[in-house]
């Protein structure tokens, strides 16, 4: 493994103001992989990156890079490259000088510095910009310079902390695609911190979803999106319809659906459930004979290739469906009209039993 973290913990402050930023976290990153630490602000992802880099010291735990314990080593001896959100370029230095800086620290020869800097200028699409100062570049160009500077000493591991957070949406999308292509060409092990789920799903081989200093779930993007294991992951990754229900008279009523004790791995009177389903996983038709359930379109919103439908179903069962625009046009779906719908699968968690999510095919329960 290129990166291995064991039982890593970090607290800030003291006494009543003490805060656990990272709580006994362990994970591994394979050699050459591009992985994401994904989570909201304050989830501990940037702290983990700084601990790996040696910019912070853990309260407990060990950090291994390529099989070697580096927990007590200074940053310059760990062989990591770090890219910050705010670029952190030397403003008085040219692009070329910024890229060359790390090589000069390593006492590379002048010819080695020249060859490596020119190689990276070409690789990162910065040809002809070597003599410019950072303020003469666009945000996207500055971030490429920051990445070139981090890559120049040929680090074992590349750490990227919200690298596209300060860049506008259009350029950010272009840089995502560019970073993935760059990674595929150089294969340096990379850990990418982001709060942007779309970013993580699009470019990373594996995702570690973080919440309150802990890893809630890890897996490939398809697994994280299609099979969330906890309520937090289900709610954080992608859009989700969420309903709260309580067992009464030995039944769980969720809108038009009624479930008995054997349907949901058992429950007791008064158990509270959280029920989830994605807007993209709903079939909608203007032909009321197409599906068993009925609802009314309260509002439509244009999302480009998709249309968002706000639907009022039976028994105050309100939800959002996201449907391809061509289907909405074909079905002539409009605000105020009645439609038939079908939800094939629900995810649920019994709050009394814990936070693990289960799945249930609901087509058989439609009335």
Coordinates of C-alpha atoms in Angstrom, one line a residue:
X1 CA 0.0 0.0 0.0
X2 CA 1.3 3.5 -0.9
X3 CA -0.5 5.1 2.1
X4 CA -1.7 3.4 5.3
X5 CA -3.3 5.2 8.2
X6 CA -3.8 3.3 11.5
X7 CA -6.0 4.5 14.4
X8 CA -5.3 8.2 13.7
X9 CA -6.8 10.7 16.1
X10 CA -6.4 14.5 16.5
X11 CA -8.0 16.9 19.0
X12 CA -7.8 20.7 19.1
X13 CA -8.3 22.9 22.2
X14 CA -8.4 21.8 25.8
X15 CA -10.9 21.3 28.6
X16 CA -14.6 22.0 27.6
X17 CA -13.4 23.6 24.4
X18 CA -11.7 20.4 23.2
X19 CA -12.8 19.2 19.8
X20 CA -12.1 15.8 18.2
X21 CA -11.3 16.6 14.5
X22 CA -10.2 13.0 13.7
X23 CA -11.5 10.0 15.6
X24 CA -9.5 6.8 15.5
X25 CA -9.4 6.7 11.6
X26 CA -7.9 3.8 9.6
X27 CA -7.7 3.4 5.9
X28 CA -5.4 2.3 3.0
X29 CA -4.6 3.7 -0.4
X30 CA -3.3 1.5 -3.2
X31 CA -0.2 2.4 -5.1
X32 CA -1.1 4.6 -8.1
X33 CA -4.7 5.2 -7.0
X34 CA -6.6 8.5 -7.0
X35 CA -8.9 8.6 -4.0
X36 CA -11.1 11.2 -2.4
X37 CA -11.7 12.2 1.2
X38 CA -15.2 13.5 0.8
X39 CA -17.3 15.2 3.4
X40 CA -18.8 18.5 4.6
X41 CA -16.8 21.3 6.3
X42 CA -15.5 20.2 9.7
X43 CA -15.6 16.5 8.9
X44 CA -11.9 16.1 9.4
X45 CA -10.8 15.5 5.9
X46 CA -8.3 18.4 5.6
X47 CA -6.9 17.5 9.0
X48 CA -6.1 14.0 7.9
X49 CA -4.3 15.4 4.8
X50 CA -2.2 17.7 7.0
X51 CA -1.4 14.8 9.3
X52 CA -0.2 12.7 6.4
X53 CA 1.9 15.6 5.1
X54 CA 3.4 16.3 8.5
X55 CA 1.9 19.7 8.8
X56 CA 0.2 18.6 12.0
X57 CA 1.1 15.9 14.6
X58 CA -1.4 13.2 15.6
X59 CA -2.4 12.6 19.2
X60 CA -2.3 8.9 18.4
X61 CA -1.9 6.5 15.5
X62 CA 0.6 5.8 12.8
X63 CA 1.1 6.9 9.2
X64 CA 2.9 4.7 6.6
X65 CA 4.1 5.8 3.2
X66 CA 5.2 3.0 1.0
X67 CA 5.5 0.7 4.0
X68 CA 7.7 3.1 6.0
X69 CA 6.4 4.7 9.3
X70 CA 6.7 8.5 8.7
X71 CA 4.6 9.7 11.8
X72 CA 7.6 11.4 13.4
X73 CA 9.3 12.6 10.3
X74 CA 9.4 16.3 9.2
X75 CA 7.4 17.2 6.1
X76 CA 10.5 17.5 3.9
X77 CA 11.5 13.9 4.6
X78 CA 8.1 12.3 3.8
X79 CA 8.3 12.6 0.0
X80 CA 4.8 14.2 -0.4
X81 CA 3.6 16.9 -2.6
X82 CA 0.9 19.3 -1.4
X83 CA -1.5 21.4 -3.4
X84 CA -3.6 24.0 -1.5
X85 CA -6.9 25.6 -2.4
X86 CA -5.3 29.1 -2.5
X87 CA -2.4 28.0 -4.7
X88 CA 0.2 29.3 -2.2
X89 CA 2.5 30.3 -5.0
X90 CA 5.5 32.6 -4.4
X91 CA 4.2 35.9 -5.8
X92 CA 7.6 37.4 -6.5
X93 CA 8.8 34.3 -8.4
X94 CA 8.1 33.4 -12.0
X95 CA 6.2 30.3 -13.0
X96 CA 9.5 28.6 -13.8
X97 CA 11.0 29.6 -10.5
X98 CA 8.0 28.3 -8.6
X99 CA 8.2 25.0 -10.3
X100 CA 12.0 24.8 -9.7
X101 CA 11.8 25.7 -6.0
X102 CA 11.4 22.2 -4.7
X103 CA 14.2 20.8 -6.9
X104 CA 16.5 23.6 -5.6
X105 CA 15.8 22.5 -2.0
X106 CA 16.7 19.0 -3.0
X107 CA 20.0 20.3 -4.5
X108 CA 19.3 19.1 -8.0
X109 CA 21.7 20.3 -10.6
X110 CA 20.9 23.2 -12.9
X111 CA 20.4 20.9 -15.9
X112 CA 18.1 18.6 -13.9
X113 CA 16.0 21.5 -12.8
X114 CA 15.8 22.9 -16.3
X115 CA 14.8 19.5 -17.8
X116 CA 12.2 18.7 -15.1
X117 CA 10.7 22.2 -15.1
X118 CA 10.4 22.3 -18.9
X119 CA 8.9 18.8 -18.9
X120 CA 6.2 19.9 -16.4
X121 CA 5.4 23.1 -18.2
X122 CA 4.7 21.0 -21.3
X123 CA 2.8 18.3 -19.5
X124 CA 0.5 20.7 -17.6
X125 CA -0.2 22.9 -20.6
X126 CA 1.9 25.9 -19.4
X127 CA 4.2 26.2 -22.4
X128 CA 5.3 29.8 -23.0
X129 CA 4.2 30.9 -19.5
X130 CA 7.5 30.1 -17.6
X131 CA 8.5 33.8 -17.3
X132 CA 5.2 35.1 -16.1
X133 CA 4.4 36.0 -12.5
X134 CA 1.4 34.4 -10.7
X135 CA -0.7 37.5 -10.9
X136 CA -0.5 37.4 -14.7
X137 CA -2.2 34.0 -14.8
X138 CA -5.8 32.9 -14.6
X139 CA -7.0 30.9 -11.6
X140 CA -6.9 27.7 -13.6
X141 CA -3.3 28.4 -14.7
X142 CA -2.2 29.3 -11.2
X143 CA -3.6 26.0 -9.9
X144 CA -1.7 24.1 -12.7
X145 CA 1.5 25.9 -11.6
X146 CA 0.8 24.8 -8.0
X147 CA 0.4 21.2 -9.2
X148 CA 3.6 21.4 -11.3
X149 CA 5.5 22.7 -8.3
X150 CA 4.2 19.8 -6.1
X151 CA 5.1 17.2 -8.8
X152 CA 8.5 18.6 -9.6
X153 CA 10.5 16.7 -6.8
X154 CA 8.6 13.5 -8.0
X155 CA 6.8 12.8 -4.7
X156 CA 5.7 9.4 -3.5
X157 CA 2.3 10.8 -2.7
X158 CA 0.4 13.8 -4.0
X159 CA -2.0 15.5 -1.5
X160 CA -4.6 17.9 -2.9
X161 CA -6.7 20.0 -0.5
X162 CA -9.8 21.4 -2.2
X163 CA -7.6 22.3 -5.2
X164 CA -10.4 23.7 -7.4
X165 CA -12.5 25.4 -4.6
X166 CA -11.4 28.9 -5.6
X167 CA -12.1 28.5 -9.3
X168 CA -15.3 29.2 -11.2
X169 CA -17.6 26.3 -12.2
X170 CA -16.7 26.1 -15.9
X171 CA -13.0 26.1 -15.3
X172 CA -13.4 23.7 -12.4
X173 CA -15.1 21.2 -14.6
X174 CA -12.3 21.4 -17.2
X175 CA -9.7 21.0 -14.5
X176 CA -11.4 17.9 -13.1
X177 CA -11.2 16.2 -16.5
X178 CA -7.6 17.4 -17.0
X179 CA -6.6 16.1 -13.5
X180 CA -8.0 12.7 -14.2
X181 CA -6.1 12.5 -17.6
X182 CA -2.9 13.7 -15.9
X183 CA -3.2 11.1 -13.2
X184 CA -3.7 8.4 -15.7
X185 CA -0.5 9.4 -17.5
X186 CA 1.8 9.8 -14.4
X187 CA 0.1 7.3 -12.0
X188 CA 1.3 9.1 -8.8
X189 CA -0.7 8.0 -5.7
X190 CA -3.0 10.9 -4.9
X191 CA -5.4 11.8 -2.1
X192 CA -7.9 14.4 -3.0
X193 CA -9.9 16.3 -0.4
X194 CA -13.2 17.8 -1.5
X195 CA -16.7 18.6 -0.3
X196 CA -18.0 18.4 -3.8
X197 CA -19.7 15.0 -4.3
X198 CA -19.9 15.3 -8.1
X199 CA -16.1 16.0 -8.2
X200 CA -15.3 12.9 -6.2
X201 CA -17.7 10.7 -8.1
X202 CA -16.4 11.8 -11.5
X203 CA -12.6 11.5 -11.1
X204 CA -11.7 9.2 -8.2
X205 CA -11.1 5.5 -8.1
X206 CA -12.3 5.2 -4.5
X207 CA -14.1 7.5 -2.0
X208 CA -13.9 7.7 1.7
X209 CA -17.0 9.5 3.0
X210 CA -16.2 11.4 6.2
X211 CA -18.6 12.7 8.9
X212 CA -17.6 14.3 12.3
X213 CA -14.1 13.0 12.2
X214 CA -14.8 9.4 11.2
X215 CA -15.2 7.5 7.9
X216 CA -18.8 6.6 7.4
X217 CA -18.3 4.5 4.3
X218 CA -15.6 3.7 1.7
X219 CA -15.9 2.2 -1.7
X220 CA -15.8 2.8 -5.5
X221 CA -18.1 5.7 -6.7
X222 CA -20.8 3.4 -8.0
X223 CA -21.0 1.6 -4.6
X224 CA -21.1 4.8 -2.6
X225 CA -23.9 6.3 -4.8
X226 CA -26.0 3.2 -5.4
X227 CA -25.5 1.4 -2.0
X228 CA -25.2 3.9 0.8
X229 CA -24.8 2.2 4.1
X230 CA -25.8 4.9 6.5
X231 CA -28.4 7.7 6.6
X232 CA -25.6 10.3 6.4
X233 CA -24.1 8.9 3.2
X234 CA -27.6 8.5 1.6
X235 CA -28.4 12.1 2.4
X236 CA -25.0 13.6 1.5
X237 CA -24.3 11.7 -1.8
X238 CA -26.7 12.9 -4.5
X239 CA -30.3 14.0 -4.1
X240 CA -32.5 11.9 -1.9
X241 CA -36.2 11.9 -0.9
X242 CA -36.3 11.2 2.9
X243 CA -39.5 10.3 4.9
X244 CA -39.9 9.7 8.6
X245 CA -42.4 7.1 9.7
X246 CA -43.4 5.3 13.0
X247 CA -44.8 1.8 13.6
X248 CA -48.4 2.0 14.7
X249 CA -50.8 -0.9 15.2
X250 CA -48.0 -3.3 14.1
X251 CA -47.7 -1.6 10.7
X252 CA -45.4 0.9 9.1
X253 CA -47.2 3.3 6.9
X254 CA -45.1 5.3 4.4
X255 CA -47.5 7.3 2.2
X256 CA -49.5 4.8 0.2
X257 CA -47.3 1.8 1.3
X258 CA -48.0 -0.4 4.2
X259 CA -45.4 -2.8 5.6
X260 CA -45.9 -5.6 8.0
X261 CA -43.4 -6.9 10.5
X262 CA -41.9 -9.6 8.3
X263 CA -41.3 -7.1 5.4
X264 CA -38.6 -5.0 7.2
X265 CA -36.5 -7.5 9.1
X266 CA -38.8 -7.1 12.1
X267 CA -39.9 -4.2 14.2
X268 CA -41.7 -3.4 17.4
X269 CA -44.5 -1.0 18.2
X270 CA -43.3 2.6 18.2
X271 CA -40.1 2.0 16.2
X272 CA -39.1 5.0 14.1
X273 CA -37.9 4.6 10.5
X274 CA -36.2 6.8 8.0
X275 CA -37.1 5.9 4.4
X276 CA -35.1 7.0 1.4
X277 CA -35.4 6.9 -2.4
X278 CA -33.6 8.8 -5.1
X279 CA -35.4 11.2 -7.4
X280 CA -33.9 9.4 -10.5
X281 CA -35.4 6.1 -9.4
X282 CA -39.0 7.0 -10.0
X283 CA -41.1 6.2 -13.1
X284 CA -43.7 8.8 -14.0
X285 CA -46.3 8.6 -16.7
X286 CA -49.3 10.8 -17.8
X287 CA -51.1 7.5 -18.6
X288 CA -52.9 6.8 -15.3
X289 CA -53.0 3.1 -16.2
X290 CA -49.2 2.7 -16.5
X291 CA -48.5 2.4 -12.7
X292 CA -50.5 1.7 -9.6
X293 CA -49.8 4.9 -7.7
X294 CA -51.3 8.4 -8.4
X295 CA -50.0 11.9 -7.7
X296 CA -50.3 15.5 -8.8
X297 CA -47.6 17.6 -10.4
X298 CA -47.2 20.6 -8.1
X299 CA -44.2 22.2 -9.9
X300 CA -41.8 21.5 -12.7
X301 CA -38.2 22.9 -12.8
X302 CA -35.9 22.9 -15.8
X303 CA -32.5 21.3 -15.1
X304 CA -31.2 21.0 -18.7
X305 CA -31.3 17.4 -19.9
X306 CA -33.6 16.6 -16.9
X307 CA -36.8 18.0 -15.4
X308 CA -37.5 18.1 -11.7
X309 CA -41.0 17.2 -10.8
X310 CA -42.5 18.0 -7.4
X311 CA -45.2 15.5 -6.8
X312 CA -48.0 15.3 -4.2
X313 CA -48.9 11.6 -3.8
X314 CA -51.5 9.8 -1.7
X315 CA -51.7 10.2 2.1
X316 CA -49.6 13.5 2.0
X317 CA -46.7 11.6 0.4
X318 CA -44.7 14.4 -1.2
X319 CA -41.5 13.7 -3.2
X320 CA -39.3 14.9 -6.0
X321 CA -38.7 13.0 -9.2
X322 CA -36.0 13.8 -11.8
X323 CA -37.0 12.7 -15.2
X324 CA -35.3 13.0 -18.6
X325 CA -36.6 16.0 -20.6
X326 CA -37.5 13.9 -23.6
X327 CA -39.8 11.7 -21.5
X328 CA -41.6 14.8 -20.0
X329 CA -42.1 16.1 -23.5
X330 CA -43.3 12.7 -24.8
X331 CA -45.7 12.2 -21.9
X332 CA -46.8 15.8 -22.1
X333 CA -46.4 16.2 -18.4
X334 CA -47.3 19.6 -17.0
X335 CA -47.9 21.4 -13.7
X336 CA -51.3 20.6 -12.2
X337 CA -51.9 17.3 -14.0
X338 CA -52.4 13.9 -12.4
X339 CA -49.8 11.2 -13.1
X340 CA -49.1 7.6 -12.4
X341 CA -45.8 6.8 -10.7
X342 CA -43.8 3.8 -9.5
X343 CA -41.0 3.5 -7.0
X344 CA -39.3 0.2 -7.4
X345 CA -37.0 0.3 -4.4
X346 CA -36.8 2.0 -1.0
X347 CA -33.9 2.2 1.4
X348 CA -34.7 2.3 5.1
X349 CA -33.1 2.4 8.5
X350 CA -34.7 1.4 11.8
X351 CA -33.4 4.1 14.2
X352 CA -33.7 1.9 17.2
X353 CA -31.4 -0.8 15.7
X354 CA -28.7 1.6 14.4
X355 CA -27.7 3.5 11.3
X356 CA -27.2 0.7 8.8
X357 CA -29.4 1.0 5.7
X358 CA -31.4 -1.9 4.3
X359 CA -33.1 -2.1 0.9
X360 CA -36.6 -3.2 0.0
X361 CA -38.2 -3.8 -3.4
X362 CA -41.6 -2.1 -3.1
X363 CA -43.3 -3.0 -6.4
X364 CA -44.9 -6.0 -4.8
X365 CA -46.5 -3.8 -2.1
X366 CA -48.2 -1.3 -4.4
X367 CA -52.0 -1.1 -4.1

